Short mmCIF file of C-alpha atoms in Angstrom, two decimals:
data_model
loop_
_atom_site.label_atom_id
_atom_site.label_comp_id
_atom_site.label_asym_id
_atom_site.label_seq_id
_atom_site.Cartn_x
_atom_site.Cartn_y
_atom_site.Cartn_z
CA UNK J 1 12.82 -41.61 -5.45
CA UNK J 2 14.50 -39.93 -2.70
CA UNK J 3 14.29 -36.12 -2.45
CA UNK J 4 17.09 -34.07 0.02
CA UNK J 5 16.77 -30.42 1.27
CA UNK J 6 17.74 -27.97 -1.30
CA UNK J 7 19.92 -25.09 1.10
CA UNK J 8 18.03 -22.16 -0.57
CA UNK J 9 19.39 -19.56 1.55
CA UNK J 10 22.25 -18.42 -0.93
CA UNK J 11 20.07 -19.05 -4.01
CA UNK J 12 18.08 -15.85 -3.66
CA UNK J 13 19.13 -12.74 -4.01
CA UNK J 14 16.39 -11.16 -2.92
CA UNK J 15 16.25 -10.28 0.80
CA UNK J 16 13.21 -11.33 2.66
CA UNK J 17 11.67 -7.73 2.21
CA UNK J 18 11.33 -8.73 -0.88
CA UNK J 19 9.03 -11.45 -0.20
CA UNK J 20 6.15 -9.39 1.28
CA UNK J 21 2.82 -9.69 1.23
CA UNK J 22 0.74 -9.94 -2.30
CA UNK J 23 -2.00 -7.60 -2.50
CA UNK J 24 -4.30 -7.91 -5.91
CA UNK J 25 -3.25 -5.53 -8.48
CA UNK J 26 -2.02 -5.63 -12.25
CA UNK J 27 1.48 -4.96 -12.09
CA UNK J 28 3.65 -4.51 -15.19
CA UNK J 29 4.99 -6.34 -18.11
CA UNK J 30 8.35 -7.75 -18.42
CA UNK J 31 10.87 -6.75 -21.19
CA UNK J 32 9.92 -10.07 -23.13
CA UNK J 33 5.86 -9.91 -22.17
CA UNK J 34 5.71 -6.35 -23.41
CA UNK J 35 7.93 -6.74 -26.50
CA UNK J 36 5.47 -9.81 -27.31
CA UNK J 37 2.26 -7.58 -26.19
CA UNK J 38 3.60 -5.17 -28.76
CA UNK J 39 3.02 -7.61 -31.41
CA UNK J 40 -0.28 -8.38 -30.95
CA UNK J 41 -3.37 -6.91 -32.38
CA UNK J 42 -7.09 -6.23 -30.81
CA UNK J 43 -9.07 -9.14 -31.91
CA UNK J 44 -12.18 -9.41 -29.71
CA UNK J 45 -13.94 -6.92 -27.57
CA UNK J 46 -11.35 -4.47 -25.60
CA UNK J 47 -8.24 -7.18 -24.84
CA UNK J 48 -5.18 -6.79 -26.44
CA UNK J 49 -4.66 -10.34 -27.02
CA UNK J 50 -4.34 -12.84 -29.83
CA UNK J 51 -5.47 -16.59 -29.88
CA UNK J 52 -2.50 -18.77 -30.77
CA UNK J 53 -2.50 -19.52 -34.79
CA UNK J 54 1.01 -20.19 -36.11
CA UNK J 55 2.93 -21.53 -32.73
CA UNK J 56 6.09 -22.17 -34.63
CA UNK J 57 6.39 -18.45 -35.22
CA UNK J 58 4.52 -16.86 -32.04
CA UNK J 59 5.85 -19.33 -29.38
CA UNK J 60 7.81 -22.26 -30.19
CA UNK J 61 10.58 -20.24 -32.16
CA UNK J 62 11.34 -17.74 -29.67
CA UNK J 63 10.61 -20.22 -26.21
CA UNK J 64 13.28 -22.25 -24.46
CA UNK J 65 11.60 -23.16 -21.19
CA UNK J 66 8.07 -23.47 -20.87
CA UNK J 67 6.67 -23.11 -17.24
CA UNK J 68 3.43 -25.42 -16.97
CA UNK J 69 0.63 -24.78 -14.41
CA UNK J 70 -0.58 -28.11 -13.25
CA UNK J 71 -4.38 -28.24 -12.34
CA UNK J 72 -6.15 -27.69 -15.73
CA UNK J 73 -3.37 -27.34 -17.61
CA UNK J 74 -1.73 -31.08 -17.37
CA UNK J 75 -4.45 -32.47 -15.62
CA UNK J 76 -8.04 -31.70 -13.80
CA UNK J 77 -8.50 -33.37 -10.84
CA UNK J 78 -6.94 -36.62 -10.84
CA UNK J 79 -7.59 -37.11 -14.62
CA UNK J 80 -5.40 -36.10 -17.56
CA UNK J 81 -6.50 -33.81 -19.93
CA UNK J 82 -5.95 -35.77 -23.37
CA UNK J 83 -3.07 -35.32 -25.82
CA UNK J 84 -0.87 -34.00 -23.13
CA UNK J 85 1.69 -36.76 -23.26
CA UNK J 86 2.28 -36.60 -26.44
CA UNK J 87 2.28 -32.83 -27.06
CA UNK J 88 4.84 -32.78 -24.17
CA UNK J 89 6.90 -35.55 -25.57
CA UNK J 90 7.11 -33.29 -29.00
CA UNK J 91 8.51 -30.22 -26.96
CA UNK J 92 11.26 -32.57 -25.70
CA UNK J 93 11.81 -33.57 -28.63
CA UNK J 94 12.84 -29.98 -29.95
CA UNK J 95 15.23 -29.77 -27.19
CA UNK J 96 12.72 -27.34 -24.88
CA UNK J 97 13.36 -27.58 -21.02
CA UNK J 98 9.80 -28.24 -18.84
CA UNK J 99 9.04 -27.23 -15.42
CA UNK J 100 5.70 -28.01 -13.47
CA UNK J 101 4.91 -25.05 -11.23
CA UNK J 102 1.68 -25.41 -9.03
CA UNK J 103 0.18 -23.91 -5.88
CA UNK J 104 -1.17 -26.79 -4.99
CA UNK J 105 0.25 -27.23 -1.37
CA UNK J 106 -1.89 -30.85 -0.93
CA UNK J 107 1.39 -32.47 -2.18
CA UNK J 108 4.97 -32.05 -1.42
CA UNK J 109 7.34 -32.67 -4.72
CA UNK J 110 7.77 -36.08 -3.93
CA UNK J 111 3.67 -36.66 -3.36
CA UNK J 112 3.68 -34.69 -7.26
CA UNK J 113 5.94 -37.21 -8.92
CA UNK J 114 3.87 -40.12 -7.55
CA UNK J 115 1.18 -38.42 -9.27
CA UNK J 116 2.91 -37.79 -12.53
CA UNK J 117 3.92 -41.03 -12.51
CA UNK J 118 0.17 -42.88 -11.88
CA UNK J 119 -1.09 -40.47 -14.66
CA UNK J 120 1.68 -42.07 -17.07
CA UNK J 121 3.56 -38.72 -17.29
CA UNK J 122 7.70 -39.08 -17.19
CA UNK J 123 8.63 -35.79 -15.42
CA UNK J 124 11.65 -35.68 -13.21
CA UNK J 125 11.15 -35.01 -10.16
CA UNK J 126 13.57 -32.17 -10.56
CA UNK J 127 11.20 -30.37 -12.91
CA UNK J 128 8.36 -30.71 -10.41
CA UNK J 129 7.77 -27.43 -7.54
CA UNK J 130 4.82 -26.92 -5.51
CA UNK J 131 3.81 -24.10 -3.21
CA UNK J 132 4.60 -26.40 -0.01
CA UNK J 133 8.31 -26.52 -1.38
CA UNK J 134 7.87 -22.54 -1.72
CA UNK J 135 6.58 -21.94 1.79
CA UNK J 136 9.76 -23.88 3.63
CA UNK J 137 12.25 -22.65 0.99
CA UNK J 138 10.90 -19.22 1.68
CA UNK J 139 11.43 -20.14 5.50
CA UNK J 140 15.09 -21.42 4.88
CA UNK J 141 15.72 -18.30 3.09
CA UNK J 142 14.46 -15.77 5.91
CA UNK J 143 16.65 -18.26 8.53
CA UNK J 144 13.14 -19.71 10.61
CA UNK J 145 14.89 -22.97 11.57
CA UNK J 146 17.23 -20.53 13.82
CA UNK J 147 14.69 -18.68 15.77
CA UNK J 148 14.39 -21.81 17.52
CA UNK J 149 10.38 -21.19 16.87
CA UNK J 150 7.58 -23.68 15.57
CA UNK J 151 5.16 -23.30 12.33
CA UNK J 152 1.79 -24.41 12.95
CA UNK J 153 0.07 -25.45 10.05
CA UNK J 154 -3.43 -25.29 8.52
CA UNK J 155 -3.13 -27.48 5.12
CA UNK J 156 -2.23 -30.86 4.46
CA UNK J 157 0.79 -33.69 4.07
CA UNK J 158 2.76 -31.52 1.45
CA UNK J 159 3.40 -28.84 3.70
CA UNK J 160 4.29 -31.06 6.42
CA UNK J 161 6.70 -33.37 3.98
CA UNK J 162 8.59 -30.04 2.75
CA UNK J 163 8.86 -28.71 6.76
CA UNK J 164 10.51 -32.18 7.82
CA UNK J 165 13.01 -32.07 4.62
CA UNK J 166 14.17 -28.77 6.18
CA UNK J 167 14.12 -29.64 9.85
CA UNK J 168 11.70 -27.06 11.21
CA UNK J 169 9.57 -28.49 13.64
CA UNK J 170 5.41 -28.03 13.42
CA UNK J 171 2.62 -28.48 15.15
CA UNK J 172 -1.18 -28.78 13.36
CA UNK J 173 -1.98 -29.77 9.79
CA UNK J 174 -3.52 -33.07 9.31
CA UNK J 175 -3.00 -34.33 13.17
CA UNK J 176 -6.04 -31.35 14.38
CA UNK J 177 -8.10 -32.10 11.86
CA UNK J 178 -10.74 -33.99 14.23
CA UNK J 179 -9.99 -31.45 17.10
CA UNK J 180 -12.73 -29.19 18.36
CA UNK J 181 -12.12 -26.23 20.92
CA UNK J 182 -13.52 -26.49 24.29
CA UNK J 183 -16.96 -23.43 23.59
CA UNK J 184 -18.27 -24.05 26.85
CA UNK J 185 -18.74 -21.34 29.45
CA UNK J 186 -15.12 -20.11 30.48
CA UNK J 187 -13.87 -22.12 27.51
CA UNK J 188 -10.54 -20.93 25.97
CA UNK J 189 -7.84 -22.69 23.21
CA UNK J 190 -4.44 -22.59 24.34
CA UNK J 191 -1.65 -22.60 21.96
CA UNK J 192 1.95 -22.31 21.56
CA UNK J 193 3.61 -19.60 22.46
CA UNK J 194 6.82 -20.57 20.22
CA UNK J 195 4.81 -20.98 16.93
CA UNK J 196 6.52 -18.25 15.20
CA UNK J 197 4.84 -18.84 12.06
CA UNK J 198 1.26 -19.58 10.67
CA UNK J 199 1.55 -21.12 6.91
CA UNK J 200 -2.09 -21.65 5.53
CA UNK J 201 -2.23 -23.75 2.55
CA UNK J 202 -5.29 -25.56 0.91
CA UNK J 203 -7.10 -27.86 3.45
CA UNK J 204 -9.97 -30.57 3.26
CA UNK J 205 -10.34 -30.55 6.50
CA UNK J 206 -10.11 -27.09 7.72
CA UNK J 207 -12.44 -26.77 10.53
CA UNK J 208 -12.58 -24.13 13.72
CA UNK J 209 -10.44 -25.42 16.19
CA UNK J 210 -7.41 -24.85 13.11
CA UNK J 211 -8.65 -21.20 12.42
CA UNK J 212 -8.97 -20.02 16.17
CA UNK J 213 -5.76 -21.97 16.85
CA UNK J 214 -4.18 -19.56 13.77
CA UNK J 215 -5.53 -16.74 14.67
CA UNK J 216 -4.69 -16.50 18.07
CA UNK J 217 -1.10 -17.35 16.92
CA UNK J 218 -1.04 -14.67 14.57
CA UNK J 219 -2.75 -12.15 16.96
CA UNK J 220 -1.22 -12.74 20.52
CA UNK J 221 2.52 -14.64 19.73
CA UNK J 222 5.07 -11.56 19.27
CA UNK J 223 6.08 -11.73 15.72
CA UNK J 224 4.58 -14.32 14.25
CA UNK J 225 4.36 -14.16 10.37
CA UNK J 226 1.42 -14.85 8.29
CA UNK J 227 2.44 -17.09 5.38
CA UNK J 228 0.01 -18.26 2.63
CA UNK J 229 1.09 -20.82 -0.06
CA UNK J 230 -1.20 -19.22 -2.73
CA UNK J 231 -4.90 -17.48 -3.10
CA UNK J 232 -6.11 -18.91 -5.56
CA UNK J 233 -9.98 -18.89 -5.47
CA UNK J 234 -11.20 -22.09 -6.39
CA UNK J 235 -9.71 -25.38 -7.30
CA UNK J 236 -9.92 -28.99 -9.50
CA UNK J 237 -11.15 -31.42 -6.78
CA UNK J 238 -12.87 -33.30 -9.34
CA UNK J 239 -13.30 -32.85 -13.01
CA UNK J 240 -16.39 -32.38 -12.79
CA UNK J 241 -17.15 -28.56 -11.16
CA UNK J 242 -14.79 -26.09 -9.48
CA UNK J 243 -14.40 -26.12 -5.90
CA UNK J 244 -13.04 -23.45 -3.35
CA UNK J 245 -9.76 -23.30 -3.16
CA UNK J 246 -6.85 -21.72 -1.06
CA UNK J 247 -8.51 -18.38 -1.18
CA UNK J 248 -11.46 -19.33 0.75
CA UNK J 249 -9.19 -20.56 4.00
CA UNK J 250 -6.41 -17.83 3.91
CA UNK J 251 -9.24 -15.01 3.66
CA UNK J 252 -11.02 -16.53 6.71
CA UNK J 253 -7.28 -16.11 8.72
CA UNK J 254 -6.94 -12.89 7.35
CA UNK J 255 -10.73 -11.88 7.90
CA UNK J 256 -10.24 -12.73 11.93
CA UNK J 257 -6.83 -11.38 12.28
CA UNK J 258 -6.67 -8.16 9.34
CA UNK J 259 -3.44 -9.21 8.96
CA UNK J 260 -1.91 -9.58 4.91
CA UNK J 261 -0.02 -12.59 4.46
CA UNK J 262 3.02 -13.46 2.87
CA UNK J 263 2.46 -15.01 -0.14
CA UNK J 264 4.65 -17.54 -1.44
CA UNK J 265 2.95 -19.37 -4.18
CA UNK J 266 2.25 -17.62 -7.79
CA UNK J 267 2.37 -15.21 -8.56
CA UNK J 268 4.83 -14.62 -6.06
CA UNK J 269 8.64 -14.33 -7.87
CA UNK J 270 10.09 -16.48 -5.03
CA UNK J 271 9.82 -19.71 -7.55
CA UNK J 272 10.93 -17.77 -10.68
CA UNK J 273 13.50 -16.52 -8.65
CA UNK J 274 14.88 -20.03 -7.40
CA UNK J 275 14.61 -21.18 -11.46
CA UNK J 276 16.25 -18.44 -12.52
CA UNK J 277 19.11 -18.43 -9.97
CA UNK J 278 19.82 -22.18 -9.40
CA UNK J 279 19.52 -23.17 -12.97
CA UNK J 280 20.47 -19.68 -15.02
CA UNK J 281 17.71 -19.51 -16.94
CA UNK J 282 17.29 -16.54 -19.38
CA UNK J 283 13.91 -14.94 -18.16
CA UNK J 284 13.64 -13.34 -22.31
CA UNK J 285 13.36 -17.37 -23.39
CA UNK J 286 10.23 -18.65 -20.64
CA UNK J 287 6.90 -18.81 -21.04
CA UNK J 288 4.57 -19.47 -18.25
CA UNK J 289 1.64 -21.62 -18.90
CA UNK J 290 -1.21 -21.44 -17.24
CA UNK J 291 -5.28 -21.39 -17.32
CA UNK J 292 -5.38 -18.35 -14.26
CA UNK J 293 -5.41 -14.93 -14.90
CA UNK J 294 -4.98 -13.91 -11.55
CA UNK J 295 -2.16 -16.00 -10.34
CA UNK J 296 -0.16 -17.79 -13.81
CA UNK J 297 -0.55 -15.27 -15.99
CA UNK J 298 0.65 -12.19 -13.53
CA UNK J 299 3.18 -14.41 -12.36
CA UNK J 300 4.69 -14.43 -16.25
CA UNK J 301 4.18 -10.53 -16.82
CA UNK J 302 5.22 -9.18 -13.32
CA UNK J 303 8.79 -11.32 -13.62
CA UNK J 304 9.23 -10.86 -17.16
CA UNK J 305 8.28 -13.93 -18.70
CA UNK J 306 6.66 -14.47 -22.18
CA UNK J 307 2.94 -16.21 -21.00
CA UNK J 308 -0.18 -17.93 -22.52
CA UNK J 309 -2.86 -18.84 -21.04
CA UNK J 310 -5.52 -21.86 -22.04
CA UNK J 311 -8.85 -22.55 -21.62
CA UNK J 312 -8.57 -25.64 -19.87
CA UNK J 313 -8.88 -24.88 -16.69
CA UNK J 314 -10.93 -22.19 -14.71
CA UNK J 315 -10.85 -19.30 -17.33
CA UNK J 316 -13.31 -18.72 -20.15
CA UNK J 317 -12.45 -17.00 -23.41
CA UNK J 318 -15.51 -14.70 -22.48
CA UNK J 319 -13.55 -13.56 -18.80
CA UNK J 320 -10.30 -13.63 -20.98
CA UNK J 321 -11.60 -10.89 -23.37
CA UNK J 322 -13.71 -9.18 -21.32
CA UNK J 323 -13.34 -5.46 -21.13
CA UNK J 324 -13.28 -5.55 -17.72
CA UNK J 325 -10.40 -8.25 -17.62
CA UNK J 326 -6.80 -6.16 -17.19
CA UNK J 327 -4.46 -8.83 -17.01
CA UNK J 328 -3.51 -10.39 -20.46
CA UNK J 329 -1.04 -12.83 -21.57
CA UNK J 330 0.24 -12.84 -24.89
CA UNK J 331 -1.53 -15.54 -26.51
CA UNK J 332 -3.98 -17.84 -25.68
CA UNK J 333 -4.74 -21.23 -26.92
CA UNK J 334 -8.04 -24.40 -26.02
CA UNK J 335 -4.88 -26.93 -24.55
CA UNK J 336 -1.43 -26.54 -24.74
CA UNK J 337 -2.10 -29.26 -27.38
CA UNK J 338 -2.29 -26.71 -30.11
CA UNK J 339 1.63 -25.94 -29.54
CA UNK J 340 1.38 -28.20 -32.27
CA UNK J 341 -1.64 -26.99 -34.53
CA UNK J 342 -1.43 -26.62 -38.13
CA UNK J 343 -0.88 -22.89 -38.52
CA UNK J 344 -4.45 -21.17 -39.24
CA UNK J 345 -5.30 -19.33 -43.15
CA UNK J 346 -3.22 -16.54 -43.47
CA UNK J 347 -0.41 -17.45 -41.05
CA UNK J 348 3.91 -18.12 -42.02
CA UNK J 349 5.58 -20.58 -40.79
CA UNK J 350 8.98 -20.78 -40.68
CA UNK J 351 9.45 -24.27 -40.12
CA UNK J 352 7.56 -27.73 -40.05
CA UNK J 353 6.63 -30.34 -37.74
CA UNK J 354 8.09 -34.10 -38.94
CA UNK J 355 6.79 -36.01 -35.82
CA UNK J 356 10.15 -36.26 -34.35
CA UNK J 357 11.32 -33.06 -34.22
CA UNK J 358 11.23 -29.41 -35.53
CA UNK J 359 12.72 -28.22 -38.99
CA UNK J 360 13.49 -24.85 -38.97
CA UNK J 361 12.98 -23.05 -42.38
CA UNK J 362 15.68 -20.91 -43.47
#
């Protein structure tokens, strides 16, 4: 499977203000979220939001494109949660159009599909966009490649795969992993002077020579723009615990240099943007899918989108519906297996589940 360069440049409408940095906050709800928000009901402690019990009538009716986080949502770590491939082979069966979102930047899209594919998961590789495919569309869109400047990288292949589809040359990532800076007496790290840009994305081998080399990039090259693929705070390494993710790296750049980065990754609407614009999607008919608060679930109610989150992943139902918790999705559900749940005492359903495909009730 071959993938080109998609020219992203006249895809956005957004300028590249647009794109600035993230900072933590809350934001607001979409038309869609809050007209969905609206219909929901306290059920535990102080958060307005209901566990999915009748998903023909809450979701599946009113849902044309689902937007799936990746990392415990279709898988954790390199195993798949159960019951995914068939619950996603019932939501093509009903006609519903998939994407695979994740901030992930270990992987380009083509790295992604191999994985789909060794987990047994059919996804085209057209469905399939990571947060190294956001950082160089984001850099095609704001015209890097014609600065003439260079990106130096702390992260790993996928960045470096997505910077070579677009032609923008690099220096770091993977090849200064084993480097350390000269800390003897009168010892100094020399770097570029045309790195123009610093993208930080998550990195297994992040060590100090990578974060002085970024930092003094960011501090002492004119211009040169902080870019962070995502910040999210840990990650699925293994299925067995959670391990730091993204976060961890970016806030040691941004610690050393009190500089905010531009975030490109969710919940960022650069990829929502792309969707919405290259394949004219309706944003009232998505739902984003996802098991963070703090990065899937903003991303669906600052851009508008319907969103549920599950408890696969890295949030509990006790963080979920704590008082202190302000960000709430619609519904929430265990997997994204119970799109297909027998509706709970109590609920309607206008409709019914053959095996093959959905009958709608009248």
């Amino acid at each position: 499977m071959k993938f080109v360069p998609i020219a992203v440049t006249a895809l956005f409408a957004r300028s590249a203000a647009a794109f600035s940095p993230i900072k933590p906050s809350f934001g607001t709800r979409g038309v869609a979220a809050a007209a969905s928000a609206a219909r929901a009901s306290s059920t535990h402690l102080n958060a307005n939001v209901l566990k999915l019990s009748d998903p023909a009538e809450q979701l599946l009716n009113n849902v044309d494109v689902f937007i799936f986080d990746c990392d415990g949502v279709i898988w954790r770590g390199d195993s798949l949660i159960p019951g995914i491939p068939e619950t996603l082979a019932k939501l093509r069966a009903l006609g519903k159009k998939m994407y695979f979102v994740t901030n992930n930047s270990t992987k380009s899209r083509a790295g992604y599909k191999k994985k789909f594919d060794s987990l047994g998961l059919d996804v085209p590789p057209e469905e399939i966009f990571s947060s190294s495919f956001a950082a160089a569309a984001y850099l095609e869109q704001t015209k890097f490649k014609e600065t003439g400047k260079k990106v130096y990288v702390i992260g790993e292949v996928g960045i470096i795969e997505e910077l070579d589809l677009i032609n923008v040359p690099y220096l770091g990532g993977p090849a200064d992993s084993g480097k350390q800076p000269d800390m003897g007496p009168g010892g100094k790290l020399i770097v570029d002077e045309d790195v123009g840009a610093v993208i930080v994305g998550f990195d297994r081998m992040v060590n100090y020579y990578k974060i002085q080399y970024a930092q003094l990039c960011i501090n002492e090259n004119t211009d040169c723009e902080f870019i962070a693929t995502n910040l999210d705070a840990v990650t699925h390494l293994t299925d067995a615990q959670e391990w730091a993710g993204n976060g961890s790296m970016v806030g040691a750049i941004k610690g050393c240099t009190g500089v905010e980065p531009t975030v490109v990754g969710k919940p960022s609407p650069l990829m929502i943007d792309y969707l919405e614009t290259k394949l004219g999607l309706d944003r009232s008919k998505i739902c984003m899918v996802g098991d963070r608060l703090d990065t899937d679930v903003l991303f669906g109610t600052d851009n508008g989108l319907q969103s549920l989150l599950v408890l696969s992943g890295v949030t509990t139902e006790q963080k979920l519906l704590s008082p202190e918790n302000s960000i709430t999705p619609d519904y929430y559900a265990d997997t994204i297996n119970d799109f297909f749940q027998e509706p709970k005492a109590g609920a309607t359903v206008e409709g019914s589940w053959t095996g093959a495909a959905w009958s709608a009730g009248s």
